[in-house]
PDB file of C-alpha atoms in Angstrom:
ATOM      1  CA  MET L   1     116.707 113.996 113.074  1.00 40.00           C
ATOM      2  CA  ASP L   2     117.544 110.679 111.458  1.00 55.00           C
ATOM      3  CA  GLY L   3     117.115 111.863 107.849  1.00 64.00           C
ATOM      4  CA  PHE L   4     113.491 113.000 108.212  1.00 68.00           C
ATOM      5  CA  SER L   5     112.525 116.422 106.913  1.00 75.00           C
ATOM      6  CA  GLY L   6     109.569 118.257 105.505  1.00 85.00           C
ATOM      7  CA  THR L   7     105.972 117.221 105.192  1.00 92.00           C
ATOM      8  CA  ALA L   8     104.097 115.010 102.751  1.00 93.00           C
ATOM      9  CA  VAL L   9     100.340 115.380 102.361  1.00 96.00           C
ATOM     10  CA  ILE L  10      98.988 112.376 100.490  1.00 95.00           C
ATOM     11  CA  GLY L  11      95.441 112.209  99.204  1.00 96.00           C
ATOM     12  CA  ILE L  12      94.507 108.582  98.694  1.00 94.00           C
ATOM     13  CA  GLY L  13      91.597 107.580  96.530  1.00 93.00           C
ATOM     14  CA  ASN L  14      90.058 107.550  93.114  1.00 93.00           C
ATOM     15  CA  GLU L  15      88.534 110.741  91.752  1.00 92.00           C
ATOM     16  CA  PHE L  16      86.375 108.659  89.382  1.00 95.00           C
ATOM     17  CA  ARG L  17      84.568 106.951  92.307  1.00 96.00           C
ATOM     18  CA  ARG L  18      82.643 109.940  93.713  1.00 96.00           C
ATOM     19  CA  ASP L  19      83.294 110.288  97.509  1.00 97.00           C
ATOM     20  CA  ASP L  20      86.412 108.123  97.239  1.00 96.00           C
ATOM     21  CA  GLY L  21      88.020 111.186  95.623  1.00 97.00           C
ATOM     22  CA  VAL L  22      87.959 113.267  98.827  1.00 97.00           C
ATOM     23  CA  GLY L  23      91.698 112.784  99.415  1.00 97.00           C
ATOM     24  CA  TRP L  24      92.461 114.003  95.910  1.00 97.00           C
ATOM     25  CA  ALA L  25      90.085 116.953  96.336  1.00 98.00           C
ATOM     26  CA  ALA L  26      91.810 117.981  99.584  1.00 98.00           C
ATOM     27  CA  VAL L  27      95.244 117.924  97.924  1.00 97.00           C
ATOM     28  CA  ALA L  28      93.912 119.891  94.938  1.00 97.00           C
ATOM     29  CA  LEU L  29      92.554 122.594  97.256  1.00 97.00           C
ATOM     30  CA  LEU L  30      95.833 122.672  99.203  1.00 96.00           C
ATOM     31  CA  ARG L  31      97.673 123.261  95.905  1.00 95.00           C
ATOM     32  CA  GLN L  32      95.342 126.150  95.039  1.00 95.00           C
ATOM     33  CA  ARG L  33      95.750 127.726  98.464  1.00 94.00           C
ATOM     34  CA  ALA L  34      99.553 127.216  98.376  1.00 91.00           C
ATOM     35  CA  ALA L  35      99.722 129.426  95.296  1.00 90.00           C
ATOM     36  CA  GLN L  36      98.511 132.333  97.460  1.00 89.00           C
ATOM     37  CA  ARG L  37      99.933 131.324 100.832  1.00 86.00           C
ATOM     38  CA  ARG L  38     103.159 129.391 100.537  1.00 88.00           C
ATOM     39  CA  LEU L  39     103.603 126.158 102.416  1.00 90.00           C
ATOM     40  CA  PRO L  40     106.868 125.541 104.309  1.00 90.00           C
ATOM     41  CA  PRO L  41     109.847 124.423 102.208  1.00 87.00           C
ATOM     42  CA  GLY L  42     109.974 120.681 101.759  1.00 85.00           C
ATOM     43  CA  THR L  43     106.182 120.238 101.707  1.00 92.00           C
ATOM     44  CA  VAL L  44     105.077 117.673  99.130  1.00 92.00           C
ATOM     45  CA  LEU L  45     101.463 117.437  97.978  1.00 95.00           C
ATOM     46  CA  ALA L  46     100.643 114.146  96.278  1.00 95.00           C
ATOM     47  CA  GLN L  47      97.678 112.191  95.024  1.00 95.00           C
ATOM     48  CA  CYS L  48      97.913 108.413  95.184  1.00 93.00           C
ATOM     49  CA  ASP L  49      95.700 105.441  94.444  1.00 91.00           C
ATOM     50  CA  GLY L  50      96.800 103.783  97.701  1.00 87.00           C
ATOM     51  CA  ASP L  51      99.312 101.368  96.206  1.00 85.00           C
ATOM     52  CA  PRO L  52     101.678 100.449  99.080  1.00 85.00           C
ATOM     53  CA  GLY L  53     104.808 100.821  96.927  1.00 83.00           C
ATOM     54  CA  ARG L  54     103.844 104.323  95.853  1.00 89.00           C
ATOM     55  CA  LEU L  55     102.964 105.276  99.441  1.00 88.00           C
ATOM     56  CA  LEU L  56     106.389 104.093 100.627  1.00 87.00           C
ATOM     57  CA  ASP L  57     108.087 106.270  98.008  1.00 87.00           C
ATOM     58  CA  LEU L  58     106.002 109.316  98.948  1.00 88.00           C
ATOM     59  CA  TRP L  59     106.481 109.164 102.713  1.00 86.00           C
ATOM     60  CA  GLU L  60     109.881 107.561 103.171  1.00 81.00           C
ATOM     61  CA  LYS L  61     111.863 110.688 104.179  1.00 81.00           C
ATOM     62  CA  ALA L  62     109.061 112.935 105.421  1.00 84.00           C
ATOM     63  CA  GLY L  63     109.120 114.095 109.025  1.00 88.00           C
ATOM     64  CA  LEU L  64     105.336 114.493 108.979  1.00 92.00           C
ATOM     65  CA  VAL L  65     103.009 112.517 106.746  1.00 93.00           C
ATOM     66  CA  ILE L  66      99.353 113.503 106.534  1.00 96.00           C
ATOM     67  CA  VAL L  67      97.120 111.032 104.729  1.00 95.00           C
ATOM     68  CA  VAL L  68      93.589 111.925 103.637  1.00 96.00           C
ATOM     69  CA  ASP L  69      91.292 109.113 102.553  1.00 95.00           C
ATOM     70  CA  ALA L  70      87.617 108.271 102.374  1.00 95.00           C
ATOM     71  CA  CYS L  71      86.050 105.600 104.527  1.00 93.00           C
ATOM     72  CA  PHE L  72      82.693 103.931 104.046  1.00 93.00           C
ATOM     73  CA  PRO L  73      81.402 102.536 107.337  1.00 92.00           C
ATOM     74  CA  PRO L  74      77.993 100.820 107.397  1.00 92.00           C
ATOM     75  CA  SER L  75      76.259 103.739 109.165  1.00 91.00           C
ATOM     76  CA  ALA L  76      78.157 106.573 107.497  1.00 91.00           C
ATOM     77  CA  GLN L  77      77.512 110.192 108.343  1.00 96.00           C
ATOM     78  CA  PRO L  78      78.706 111.783 105.085  1.00 96.00           C
ATOM     79  CA  GLY L  79      81.405 114.341 105.726  1.00 96.00           C
ATOM     80  CA  ARG L  80      82.179 113.302 109.307  1.00 96.00           C
ATOM     81  CA  THR L  81      85.952 113.389 109.654  1.00 96.00           C
ATOM     82  CA  HIS L  82      88.102 111.235 111.912  1.00 95.00           C
ATOM     83  CA  ARG L  83      91.671 112.211 112.850  1.00 94.00           C
ATOM     84  CA  TRP L  84      94.175 109.594 113.933  1.00 90.00           C
ATOM     85  CA  ASP L  85      97.639 110.645 115.094  1.00 87.00           C
ATOM     86  CA  ALA L  86     100.334 108.016 115.569  1.00 74.00           C
ATOM     87  CA  THR L  87     101.587 109.891 118.639  1.00 69.00           C
ATOM     88  CA  GLY L  88      98.439 108.653 120.399  1.00 56.00           C
ATOM     89  CA  GLY L  89      99.609 105.048 120.000  1.00 55.00           C
ATOM     90  CA  GLY L  90      98.135 102.152 118.113  1.00 52.00           C
ATOM     91  CA  ALA L  91      98.031 101.679 114.394  1.00 51.00           C
ATOM     92  CA  PRO L  92      95.304 101.407 111.791  1.00 52.00           C
ATOM     93  CA  SER L  93      93.995  97.859 111.636  1.00 48.00           C
ATOM     94  CA  PRO L  94      94.313  95.898 108.433  1.00 46.00           C
ATOM     95  CA  GLY L  95      91.046  95.626 106.579  1.00 45.00           C
ATOM     96  CA  ALA L  96      88.814  92.676 107.238  1.00 40.00           C
ATOM     97  CA  PRO L  97      86.822  90.926 104.515  1.00 38.00           C
ATOM     98  CA  GLY L  98      84.111  93.588 104.833  1.00 38.00           C
ATOM     99  CA  ARG L  99      86.619  96.443 104.795  1.00 41.00           C
ATOM    100  CA  HIS L 100      85.371  99.977 104.400  1.00 43.00           C
ATOM    101  CA  SER L 101      87.890 101.089 101.765  1.00 45.00           C
ATOM    102  CA  THR L 102      87.860 100.788  97.994  1.00 46.00           C
ATOM    103  CA  HIS L 103      91.561  99.867  97.884  1.00 48.00           C
ATOM    104  CA  GLY L 104      92.681  96.236  97.634  1.00 50.00           C
ATOM    105  CA  LEU L 105      95.527  96.811 100.048  1.00 56.00           C
ATOM    106  CA  GLY L 106      95.171  99.669 102.449  1.00 67.00           C
ATOM    107  CA  LEU L 107      97.116 102.080 104.553  1.00 75.00           C
ATOM    108  CA  ALA L 108      97.597  99.587 107.398  1.00 71.00           C
ATOM    109  CA  GLU L 109      99.270  97.123 105.044  1.00 77.00           C
ATOM    110  CA  ALA L 110     101.497  99.870 103.622  1.00 75.00           C
ATOM    111  CA  LEU L 111     102.546 100.848 107.162  1.00 77.00           C
ATOM    112  CA  ARG L 112     103.431  97.251 108.048  1.00 77.00           C
ATOM    113  CA  LEU L 113     105.400  96.861 104.823  1.00 75.00           C
ATOM    114  CA  GLY L 114     107.184 100.180 105.441  1.00 72.00           C
ATOM    115  CA  ASP L 115     108.128  99.107 108.952  1.00 74.00           C
ATOM    116  CA  ALA L 116     109.426  95.761 107.707  1.00 74.00           C
ATOM    117  CA  LEU L 117     111.549  97.500 105.058  1.00 79.00           C
ATOM    118  CA  GLY L 118     112.681 100.394 107.281  1.00 74.00           C
ATOM    119  CA  ARG L 119     110.746 102.813 105.065  1.00 72.00           C
ATOM    120  CA  GLY L 120     107.964 103.974 107.360  1.00 71.00           C
ATOM    121  CA  PRO L 121     106.972 107.621 107.743  1.00 75.00           C
ATOM    122  CA  GLY L 122     108.300 109.885 110.499  1.00 79.00           C
ATOM    123  CA  ARG L 123     105.110 111.028 112.235  1.00 86.00           C
ATOM    124  CA  LEU L 124     101.797 109.973 110.724  1.00 89.00           C
ATOM    125  CA  VAL L 125      98.422 111.744 110.875  1.00 93.00           C
ATOM    126  CA  VAL L 126      95.435 110.210 109.078  1.00 92.00           C
ATOM    127  CA  TYR L 127      92.210 111.999 108.217  1.00 96.00           C
ATOM    128  CA  ALA L 128      89.400 109.633 107.222  1.00 94.00           C
ATOM    129  CA  VAL L 129      86.299 111.267 105.785  1.00 97.00           C
ATOM    130  CA  GLU L 130      83.063 109.290 105.822  1.00 97.00           C
ATOM    131  CA  GLY L 131      81.433 108.999 102.431  1.00 96.00           C
ATOM    132  CA  THR L 132      78.399 107.208 101.060  1.00 94.00           C
ATOM    133  CA  ASP L 133      78.735 107.187  97.276  1.00 95.00           C
ATOM    134  CA  ARG L 134      81.560 105.235  95.681  1.00 93.00           C
ATOM    135  CA  SER L 135      79.823 104.602  92.397  1.00 95.00           C
ATOM    136  CA  VAL L 136      81.570 105.380  89.125  1.00 96.00           C
ATOM    137  CA  GLY L 137      81.411 109.095  88.399  1.00 95.00           C
ATOM    138  CA  LEU L 138      83.018 112.456  89.039  1.00 95.00           C
ATOM    139  CA  GLY L 139      82.314 114.784  91.923  1.00 95.00           C
ATOM    140  CA  LEU L 140      81.868 114.435  95.651  1.00 97.00           C
ATOM    141  CA  THR L 141      78.458 114.338  97.289  1.00 97.00           C
ATOM    142  CA  SER L 142      77.562 117.733  98.754  1.00 97.00           C
ATOM    143  CA  ALA L 143      78.140 116.704 102.400  1.00 97.00           C
ATOM    144  CA  VAL L 144      81.635 115.408 101.617  1.00 98.00           C
ATOM    145  CA  ALA L 145      82.467 118.393  99.372  1.00 98.00           C
ATOM    146  CA  ASP L 146      81.454 120.777 102.184  1.00 98.00           C
ATOM    147  CA  THR L 147      83.964 119.040 104.468  1.00 97.00           C
ATOM    148  CA  VAL L 148      86.983 119.702 102.229  1.00 98.00           C
ATOM    149  CA  PRO L 149      87.656 123.433 103.001  1.00 98.00           C
ATOM    150  CA  PRO L 150      87.601 123.053 106.829  1.00 98.00           C
ATOM    151  CA  LEU L 151      89.641 119.850 106.507  1.00 98.00           C
ATOM    152  CA  VAL L 152      92.267 121.686 104.453  1.00 97.00           C
ATOM    153  CA  ARG L 153      92.470 124.397 107.141  1.00 96.00           C
ATOM    154  CA  ARG L 154      93.080 121.679 109.768  1.00 96.00           C
ATOM    155  CA  ILE L 155      95.824 120.184 107.593  1.00 97.00           C
ATOM    156  CA  GLU L 156      97.436 123.608 107.121  1.00 95.00           C
ATOM    157  CA  GLY L 157      97.463 123.932 110.927  1.00 93.00           C
ATOM    158  CA  ASP L 158      99.157 120.522 111.263  1.00 93.00           C
ATOM    159  CA  ILE L 159     101.781 121.576 108.699  1.00 94.00           C
ATOM    160  CA  ALA L 160     102.421 124.912 110.438  1.00 92.00           C
ATOM    161  CA  ARG L 161     102.808 123.274 113.870  1.00 90.00           C
ATOM    162  CA  HIS L 162     105.182 120.678 112.456  1.00 87.00           C
ATOM    163  CA  ASP L 163     107.232 123.346 110.699  1.00 86.00           C
ATOM    164  CA  ALA L 164     107.477 125.394 113.909  1.00 84.00           C
ATOM    165  CA  SER L 165     108.545 122.384 115.991  1.00 78.00           C
ATOM    166  CA  SER L 166     111.091 121.385 113.321  1.00 73.00           C
ATOM    167  CA  ARG L 167     112.584 124.888 113.399  1.00 71.00           C
ATOM    168  CA  ASP L 168     112.721 124.713 117.204  1.00 64.00           C
ATOM    169  CA  ALA L 169     114.463 121.330 117.046  1.00 65.00           C
ATOM    170  CA  ARG L 170     117.024 122.602 114.533  1.00 63.00           C
ATOM    171  CA  SER L 171     117.744 125.669 116.655  1.00 60.00           C
ATOM    172  CA  GLY L 172     118.005 123.609 119.834  1.00 63.00           C
ATOM    173  CA  THR L 173     115.030 125.291 121.522  1.00 55.00           C
ATOM    174  CA  GLY L 174     112.722 122.262 121.310  1.00 49.00           C
ATOM    175  CA  PRO L 175     112.318 119.643 124.023  1.00 49.00           C
ATOM    176  CA  PRO L 176     115.121 117.101 124.338  1.00 46.00           C
ATOM    177  CA  GLY L 177     114.266 113.587 123.320  1.00 45.00           C
ATOM    178  CA  VAL L 178     114.868 110.684 121.036  1.00 40.00           C
ATOM    179  CA  THR L 179     114.997 110.838 117.262  1.00 42.00           C
ATOM    180  CA  ARG L 180     111.736 110.823 115.351  1.00 41.00           C
ATOM    181  CA  ARG L 181     112.356 107.372 113.866  1.00 42.00           C
ATOM    182  CA  ALA L 182     113.121 105.887 117.289  1.00 40.00           C
ATOM    183  CA  ALA L 183     110.100 107.557 118.856  1.00 40.00           C
ATOM    184  CA  PHE L 184     107.834 106.431 116.032  1.00 40.00           C
ATOM    185  CA  ALA L 185     109.151 102.871 116.150  1.00 40.00           C
ATOM    186  CA  ALA L 186     108.592 102.771 119.911  1.00 40.00           C
ATOM    187  CA  ARG L 187     104.921 103.715 119.440  1.00 41.00           C
ATOM    188  CA  ARG L 188     104.204 101.121 116.751  1.00 42.00           C
ATOM    189  CA  PRO L 189     103.145  97.594 117.683  1.00 41.00           C
ATOM    190  CA  SER L 190     105.389  94.863 116.366  1.00 41.00           C
ATOM    191  CA  ALA L 191     104.146  92.879 113.379  1.00 38.00           C
TER     192      ALA L 191
END
């Protein structure tokens, strides 16, 4: 398994910038729910401001990394959620001058840096939630807040499926194949 184990759920954002706090809100709700319904061993729940160095530390050894972040496209539909799974190929594009994130460096740059340093995640799933308000202040807009509980249920499903496939792989009942790191590297475009 090439040293990968467990799951890291990383909420990226800034809780003091309204809808940009959706990643943090999702992780907070996961923590509350985990108190009643335990997550698989090795599951890490983290909130991060998006700094590439901190992201590398959080995801370096995780077999599954789920990132939740806000996005602010020009014609946003608040609360609409996009799911990107690295197994589908491609990679997030680095932000252009008119980027739709509030972070100076984004997830795409962290992924490129991780690949260059050999510190990329195992499998990566990204949930991007469309927001409209990134002004200074606490609290998500109602449309974005309403998205958090169903999003958390989707994330719990991702974690459960990953845990089941990891158990199958450890017991030898999973499909034969290459290591996670090799498979992930094969799917990623070269820098």
